[in-house]
JSON list of C-alpha atoms in Angstrom, two decimals:
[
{"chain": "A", "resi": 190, "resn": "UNK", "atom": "CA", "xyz": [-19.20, -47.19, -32.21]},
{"chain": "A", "resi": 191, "resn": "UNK", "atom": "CA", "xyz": [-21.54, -50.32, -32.14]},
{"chain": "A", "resi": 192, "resn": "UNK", "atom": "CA", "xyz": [-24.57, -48.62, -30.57]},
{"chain": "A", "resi": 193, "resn": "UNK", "atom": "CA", "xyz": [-24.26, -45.68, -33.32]},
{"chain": "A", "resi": 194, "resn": "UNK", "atom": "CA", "xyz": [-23.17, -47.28, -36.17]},
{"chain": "A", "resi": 195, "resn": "UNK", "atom": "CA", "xyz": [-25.61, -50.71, -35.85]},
{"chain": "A", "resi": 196, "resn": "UNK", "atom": "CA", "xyz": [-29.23, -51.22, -35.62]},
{"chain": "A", "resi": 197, "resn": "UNK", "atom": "CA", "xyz": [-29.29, -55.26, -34.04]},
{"chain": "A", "resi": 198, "resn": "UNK", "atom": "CA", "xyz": [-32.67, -55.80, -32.98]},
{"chain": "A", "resi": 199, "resn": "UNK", "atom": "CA", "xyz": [-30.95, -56.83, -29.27]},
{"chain": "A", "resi": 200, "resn": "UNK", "atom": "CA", "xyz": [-31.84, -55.17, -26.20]},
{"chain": "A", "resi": 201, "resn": "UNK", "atom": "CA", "xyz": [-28.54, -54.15, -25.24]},
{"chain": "A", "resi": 202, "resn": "UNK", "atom": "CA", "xyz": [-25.48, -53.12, -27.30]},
{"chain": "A", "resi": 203, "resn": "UNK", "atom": "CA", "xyz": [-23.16, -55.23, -25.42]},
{"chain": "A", "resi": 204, "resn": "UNK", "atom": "CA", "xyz": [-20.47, -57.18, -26.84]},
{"chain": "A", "resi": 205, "resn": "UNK", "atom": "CA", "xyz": [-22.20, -60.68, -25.85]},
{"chain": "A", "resi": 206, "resn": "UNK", "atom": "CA", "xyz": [-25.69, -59.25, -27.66]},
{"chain": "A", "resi": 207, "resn": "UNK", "atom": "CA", "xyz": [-23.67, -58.55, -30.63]},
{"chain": "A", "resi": 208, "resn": "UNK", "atom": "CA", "xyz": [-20.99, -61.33, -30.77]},
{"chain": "A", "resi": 209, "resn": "UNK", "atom": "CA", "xyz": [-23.97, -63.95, -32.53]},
{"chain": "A", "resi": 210, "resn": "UNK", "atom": "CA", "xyz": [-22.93, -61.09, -35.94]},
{"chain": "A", "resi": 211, "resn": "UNK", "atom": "CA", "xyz": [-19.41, -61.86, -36.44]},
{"chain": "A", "resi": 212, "resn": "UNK", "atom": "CA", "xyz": [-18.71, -65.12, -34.48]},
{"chain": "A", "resi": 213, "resn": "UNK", "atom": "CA", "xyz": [-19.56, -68.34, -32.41]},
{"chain": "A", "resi": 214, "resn": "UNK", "atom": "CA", "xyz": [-20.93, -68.81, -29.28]},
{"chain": "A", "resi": 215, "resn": "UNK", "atom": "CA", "xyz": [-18.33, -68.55, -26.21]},
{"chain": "A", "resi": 216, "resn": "UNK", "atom": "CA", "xyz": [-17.14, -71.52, -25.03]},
{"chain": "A", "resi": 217, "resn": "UNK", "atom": "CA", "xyz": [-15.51, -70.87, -21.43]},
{"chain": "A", "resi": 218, "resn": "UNK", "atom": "CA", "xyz": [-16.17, -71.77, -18.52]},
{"chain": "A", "resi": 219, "resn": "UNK", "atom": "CA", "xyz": [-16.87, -67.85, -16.81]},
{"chain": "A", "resi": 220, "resn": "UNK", "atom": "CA", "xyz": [-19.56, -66.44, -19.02]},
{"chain": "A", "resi": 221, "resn": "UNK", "atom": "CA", "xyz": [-19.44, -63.22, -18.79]},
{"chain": "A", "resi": 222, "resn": "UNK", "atom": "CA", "xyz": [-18.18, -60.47, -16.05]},
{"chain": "A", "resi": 223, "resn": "UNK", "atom": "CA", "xyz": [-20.46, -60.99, -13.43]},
{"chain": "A", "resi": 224, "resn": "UNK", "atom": "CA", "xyz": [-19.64, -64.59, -13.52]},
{"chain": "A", "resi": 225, "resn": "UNK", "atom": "CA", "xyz": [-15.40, -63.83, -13.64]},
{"chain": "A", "resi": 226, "resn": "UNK", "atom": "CA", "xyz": [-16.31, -61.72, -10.27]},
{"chain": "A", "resi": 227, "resn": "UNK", "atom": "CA", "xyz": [-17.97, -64.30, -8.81]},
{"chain": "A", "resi": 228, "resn": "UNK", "atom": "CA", "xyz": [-15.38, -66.62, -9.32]},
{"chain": "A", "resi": 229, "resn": "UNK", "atom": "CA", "xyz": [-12.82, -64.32, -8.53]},
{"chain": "A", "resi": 230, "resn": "UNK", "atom": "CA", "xyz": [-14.51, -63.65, -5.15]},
{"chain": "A", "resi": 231, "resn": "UNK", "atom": "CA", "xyz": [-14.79, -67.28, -4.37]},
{"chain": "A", "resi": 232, "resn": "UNK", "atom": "CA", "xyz": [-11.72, -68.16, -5.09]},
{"chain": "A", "resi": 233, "resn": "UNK", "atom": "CA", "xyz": [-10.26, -65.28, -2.85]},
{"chain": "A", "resi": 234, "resn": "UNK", "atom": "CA", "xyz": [-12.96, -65.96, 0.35]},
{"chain": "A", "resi": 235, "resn": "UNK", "atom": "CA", "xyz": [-11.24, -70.51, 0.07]},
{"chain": "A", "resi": 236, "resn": "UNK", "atom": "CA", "xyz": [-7.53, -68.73, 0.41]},
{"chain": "A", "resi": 237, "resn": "UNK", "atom": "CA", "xyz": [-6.62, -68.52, -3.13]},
{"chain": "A", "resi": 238, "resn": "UNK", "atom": "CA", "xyz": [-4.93, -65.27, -3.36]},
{"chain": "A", "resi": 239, "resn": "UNK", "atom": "CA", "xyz": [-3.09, -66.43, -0.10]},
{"chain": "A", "resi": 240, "resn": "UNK", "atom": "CA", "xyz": [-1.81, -69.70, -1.57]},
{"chain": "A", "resi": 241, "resn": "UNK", "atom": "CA", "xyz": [-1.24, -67.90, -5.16]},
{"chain": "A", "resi": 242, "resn": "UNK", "atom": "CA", "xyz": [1.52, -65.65, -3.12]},
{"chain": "A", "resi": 243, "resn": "UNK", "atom": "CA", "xyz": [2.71, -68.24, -0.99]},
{"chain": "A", "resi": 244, "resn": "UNK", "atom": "CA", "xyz": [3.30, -71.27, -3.29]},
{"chain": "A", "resi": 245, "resn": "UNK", "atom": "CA", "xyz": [6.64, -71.64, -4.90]},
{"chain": "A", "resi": 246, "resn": "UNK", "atom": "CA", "xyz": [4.42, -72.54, -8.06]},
{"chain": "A", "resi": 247, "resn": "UNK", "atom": "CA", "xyz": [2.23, -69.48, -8.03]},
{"chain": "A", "resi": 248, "resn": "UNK", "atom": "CA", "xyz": [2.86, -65.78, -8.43]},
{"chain": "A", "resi": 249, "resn": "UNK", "atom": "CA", "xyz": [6.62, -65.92, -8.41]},
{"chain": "A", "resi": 250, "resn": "UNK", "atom": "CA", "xyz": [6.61, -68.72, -11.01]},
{"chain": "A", "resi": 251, "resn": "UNK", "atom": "CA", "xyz": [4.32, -66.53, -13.20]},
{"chain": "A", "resi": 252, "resn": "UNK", "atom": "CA", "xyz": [5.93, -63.16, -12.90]},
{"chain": "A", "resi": 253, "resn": "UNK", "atom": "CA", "xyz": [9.57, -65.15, -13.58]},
{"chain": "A", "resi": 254, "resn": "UNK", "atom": "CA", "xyz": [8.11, -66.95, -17.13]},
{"chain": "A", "resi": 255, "resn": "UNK", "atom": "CA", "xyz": [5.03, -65.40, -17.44]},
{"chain": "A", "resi": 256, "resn": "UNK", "atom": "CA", "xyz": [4.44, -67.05, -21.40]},
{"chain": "A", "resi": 257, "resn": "UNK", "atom": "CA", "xyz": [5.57, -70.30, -20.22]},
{"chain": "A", "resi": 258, "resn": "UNK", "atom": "CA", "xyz": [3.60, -70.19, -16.91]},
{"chain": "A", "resi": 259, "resn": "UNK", "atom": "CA", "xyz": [1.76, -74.31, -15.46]},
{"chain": "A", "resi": 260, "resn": "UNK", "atom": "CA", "xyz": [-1.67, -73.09, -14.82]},
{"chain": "A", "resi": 261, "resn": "UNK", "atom": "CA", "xyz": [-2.97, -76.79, -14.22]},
{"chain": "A", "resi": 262, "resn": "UNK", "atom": "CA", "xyz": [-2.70, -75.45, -10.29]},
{"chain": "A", "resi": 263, "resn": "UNK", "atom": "CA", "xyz": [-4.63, -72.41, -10.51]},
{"chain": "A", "resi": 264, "resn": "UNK", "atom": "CA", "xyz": [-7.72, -73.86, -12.38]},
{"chain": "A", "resi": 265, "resn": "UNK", "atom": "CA", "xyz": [-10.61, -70.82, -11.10]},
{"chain": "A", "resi": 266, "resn": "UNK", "atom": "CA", "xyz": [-7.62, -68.35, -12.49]},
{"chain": "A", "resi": 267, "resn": "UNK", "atom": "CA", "xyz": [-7.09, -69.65, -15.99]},
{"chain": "A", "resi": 268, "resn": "UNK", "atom": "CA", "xyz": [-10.74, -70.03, -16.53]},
{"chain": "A", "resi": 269, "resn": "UNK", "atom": "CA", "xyz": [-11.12, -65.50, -15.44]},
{"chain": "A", "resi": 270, "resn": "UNK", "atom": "CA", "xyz": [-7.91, -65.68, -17.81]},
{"chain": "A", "resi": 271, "resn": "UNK", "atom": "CA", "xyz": [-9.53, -67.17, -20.54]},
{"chain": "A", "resi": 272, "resn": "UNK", "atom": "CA", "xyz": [-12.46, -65.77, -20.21]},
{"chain": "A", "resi": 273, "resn": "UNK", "atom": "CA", "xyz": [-10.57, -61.66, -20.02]},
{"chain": "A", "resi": 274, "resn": "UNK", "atom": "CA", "xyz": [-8.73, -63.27, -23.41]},
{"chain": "A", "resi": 275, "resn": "UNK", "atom": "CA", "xyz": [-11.91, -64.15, -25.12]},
{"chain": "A", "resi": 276, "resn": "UNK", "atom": "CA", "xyz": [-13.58, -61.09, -24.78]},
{"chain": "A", "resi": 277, "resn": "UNK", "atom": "CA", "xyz": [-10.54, -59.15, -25.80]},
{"chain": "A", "resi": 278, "resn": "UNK", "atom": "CA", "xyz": [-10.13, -61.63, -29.18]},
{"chain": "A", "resi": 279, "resn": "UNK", "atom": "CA", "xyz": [-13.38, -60.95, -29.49]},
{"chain": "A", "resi": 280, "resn": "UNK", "atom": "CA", "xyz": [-13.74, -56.93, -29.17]},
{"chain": "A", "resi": 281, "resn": "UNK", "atom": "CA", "xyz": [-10.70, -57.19, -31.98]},
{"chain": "A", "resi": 282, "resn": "UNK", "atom": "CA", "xyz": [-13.04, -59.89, -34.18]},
{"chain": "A", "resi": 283, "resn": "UNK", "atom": "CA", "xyz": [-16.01, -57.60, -33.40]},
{"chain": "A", "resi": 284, "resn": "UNK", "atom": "CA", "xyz": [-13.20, -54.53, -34.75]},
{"chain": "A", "resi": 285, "resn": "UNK", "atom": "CA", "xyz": [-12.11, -56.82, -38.15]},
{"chain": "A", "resi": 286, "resn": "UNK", "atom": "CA", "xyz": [-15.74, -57.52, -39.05]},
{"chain": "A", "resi": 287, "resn": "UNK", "atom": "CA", "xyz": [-17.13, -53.71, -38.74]},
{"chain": "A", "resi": 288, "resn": "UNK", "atom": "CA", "xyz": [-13.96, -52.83, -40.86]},
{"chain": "A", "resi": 289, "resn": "UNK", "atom": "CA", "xyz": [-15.11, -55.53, -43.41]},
{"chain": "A", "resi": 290, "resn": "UNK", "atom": "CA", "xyz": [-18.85, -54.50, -43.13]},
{"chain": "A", "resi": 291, "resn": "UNK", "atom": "CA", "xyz": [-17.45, -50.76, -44.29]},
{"chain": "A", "resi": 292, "resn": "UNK", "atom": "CA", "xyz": [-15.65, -51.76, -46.89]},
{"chain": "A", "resi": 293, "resn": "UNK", "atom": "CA", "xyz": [-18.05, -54.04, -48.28]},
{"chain": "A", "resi": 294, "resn": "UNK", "atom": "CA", "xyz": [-20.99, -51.29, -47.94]},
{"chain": "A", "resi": 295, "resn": "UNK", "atom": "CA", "xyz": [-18.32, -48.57, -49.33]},
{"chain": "A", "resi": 296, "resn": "UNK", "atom": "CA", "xyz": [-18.82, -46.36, -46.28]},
{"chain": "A", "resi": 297, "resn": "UNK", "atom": "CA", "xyz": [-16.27, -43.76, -45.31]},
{"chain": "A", "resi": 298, "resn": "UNK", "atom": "CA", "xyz": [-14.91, -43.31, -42.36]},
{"chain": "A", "resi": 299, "resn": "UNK", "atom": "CA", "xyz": [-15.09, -39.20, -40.62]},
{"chain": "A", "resi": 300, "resn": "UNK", "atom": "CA", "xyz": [-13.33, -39.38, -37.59]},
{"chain": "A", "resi": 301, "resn": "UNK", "atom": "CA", "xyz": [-14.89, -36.16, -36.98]},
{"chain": "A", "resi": 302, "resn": "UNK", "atom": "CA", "xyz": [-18.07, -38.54, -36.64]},
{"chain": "A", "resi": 303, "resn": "UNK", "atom": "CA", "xyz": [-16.76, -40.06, -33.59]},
{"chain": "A", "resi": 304, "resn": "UNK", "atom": "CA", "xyz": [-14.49, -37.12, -31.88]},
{"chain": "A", "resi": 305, "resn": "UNK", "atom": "CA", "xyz": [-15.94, -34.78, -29.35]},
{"chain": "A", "resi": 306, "resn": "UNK", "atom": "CA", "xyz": [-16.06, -31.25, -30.65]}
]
């Protein structure tokens, strides 16, 4: 929808090339997704997905309270957390703004436009 609907100026269409439009810069710690698999990958290779089964504090705490979950223990796991919940809040920013850009432009939306014939 971005790549046909927008004309940036940014060599790539990708949500961190377009975010400077409709918000601030990021401010976690994993950057992007290269960065969250890296992480990921470390953190698995030091025993992390191990210890995240084993410990009384870890997986079986989460899946039992998952909204109240302590993730003060699992630091390299809340920062790929935060990170996969910034980039969703900001695909549905990224969504609010190009519903505000329409309306404010007065430009109808043809959902034959977007659907496969």
């Amino acid at each position: 929808m971005v790549k046909g609907g927008l004309l940036i100026g940014e060599p790539r269409y990708s949500i961190k090339n377009v975010e400077h439009l409709y918000r601030g810069e990021r401010i976690t710690e994993v950057a992007n997704g290269g960065d969250s698999i890296v992480f990921y990958e470390n953190w698995h290779a030091k025993g992390g997905l191990e210890s995240w089964i084993e410990q009384p504090y870890g997986y079986q705490s989460w899946l039992a309270d998952p909204d109240h979950f302590d993730w003060q223990a699992w630091q390299t796991l809340n920062e790929i957390r935060s990170y996969n919940i910034d980039d969703c809040e900001s695909t549905l920013a990224l969504v609010t703004w190009l519903r505000e850009q329409q309306q404010l432009k007065h430009i109808q939306f043809n959902a034959g436009d977007v659907v496969p014939k």
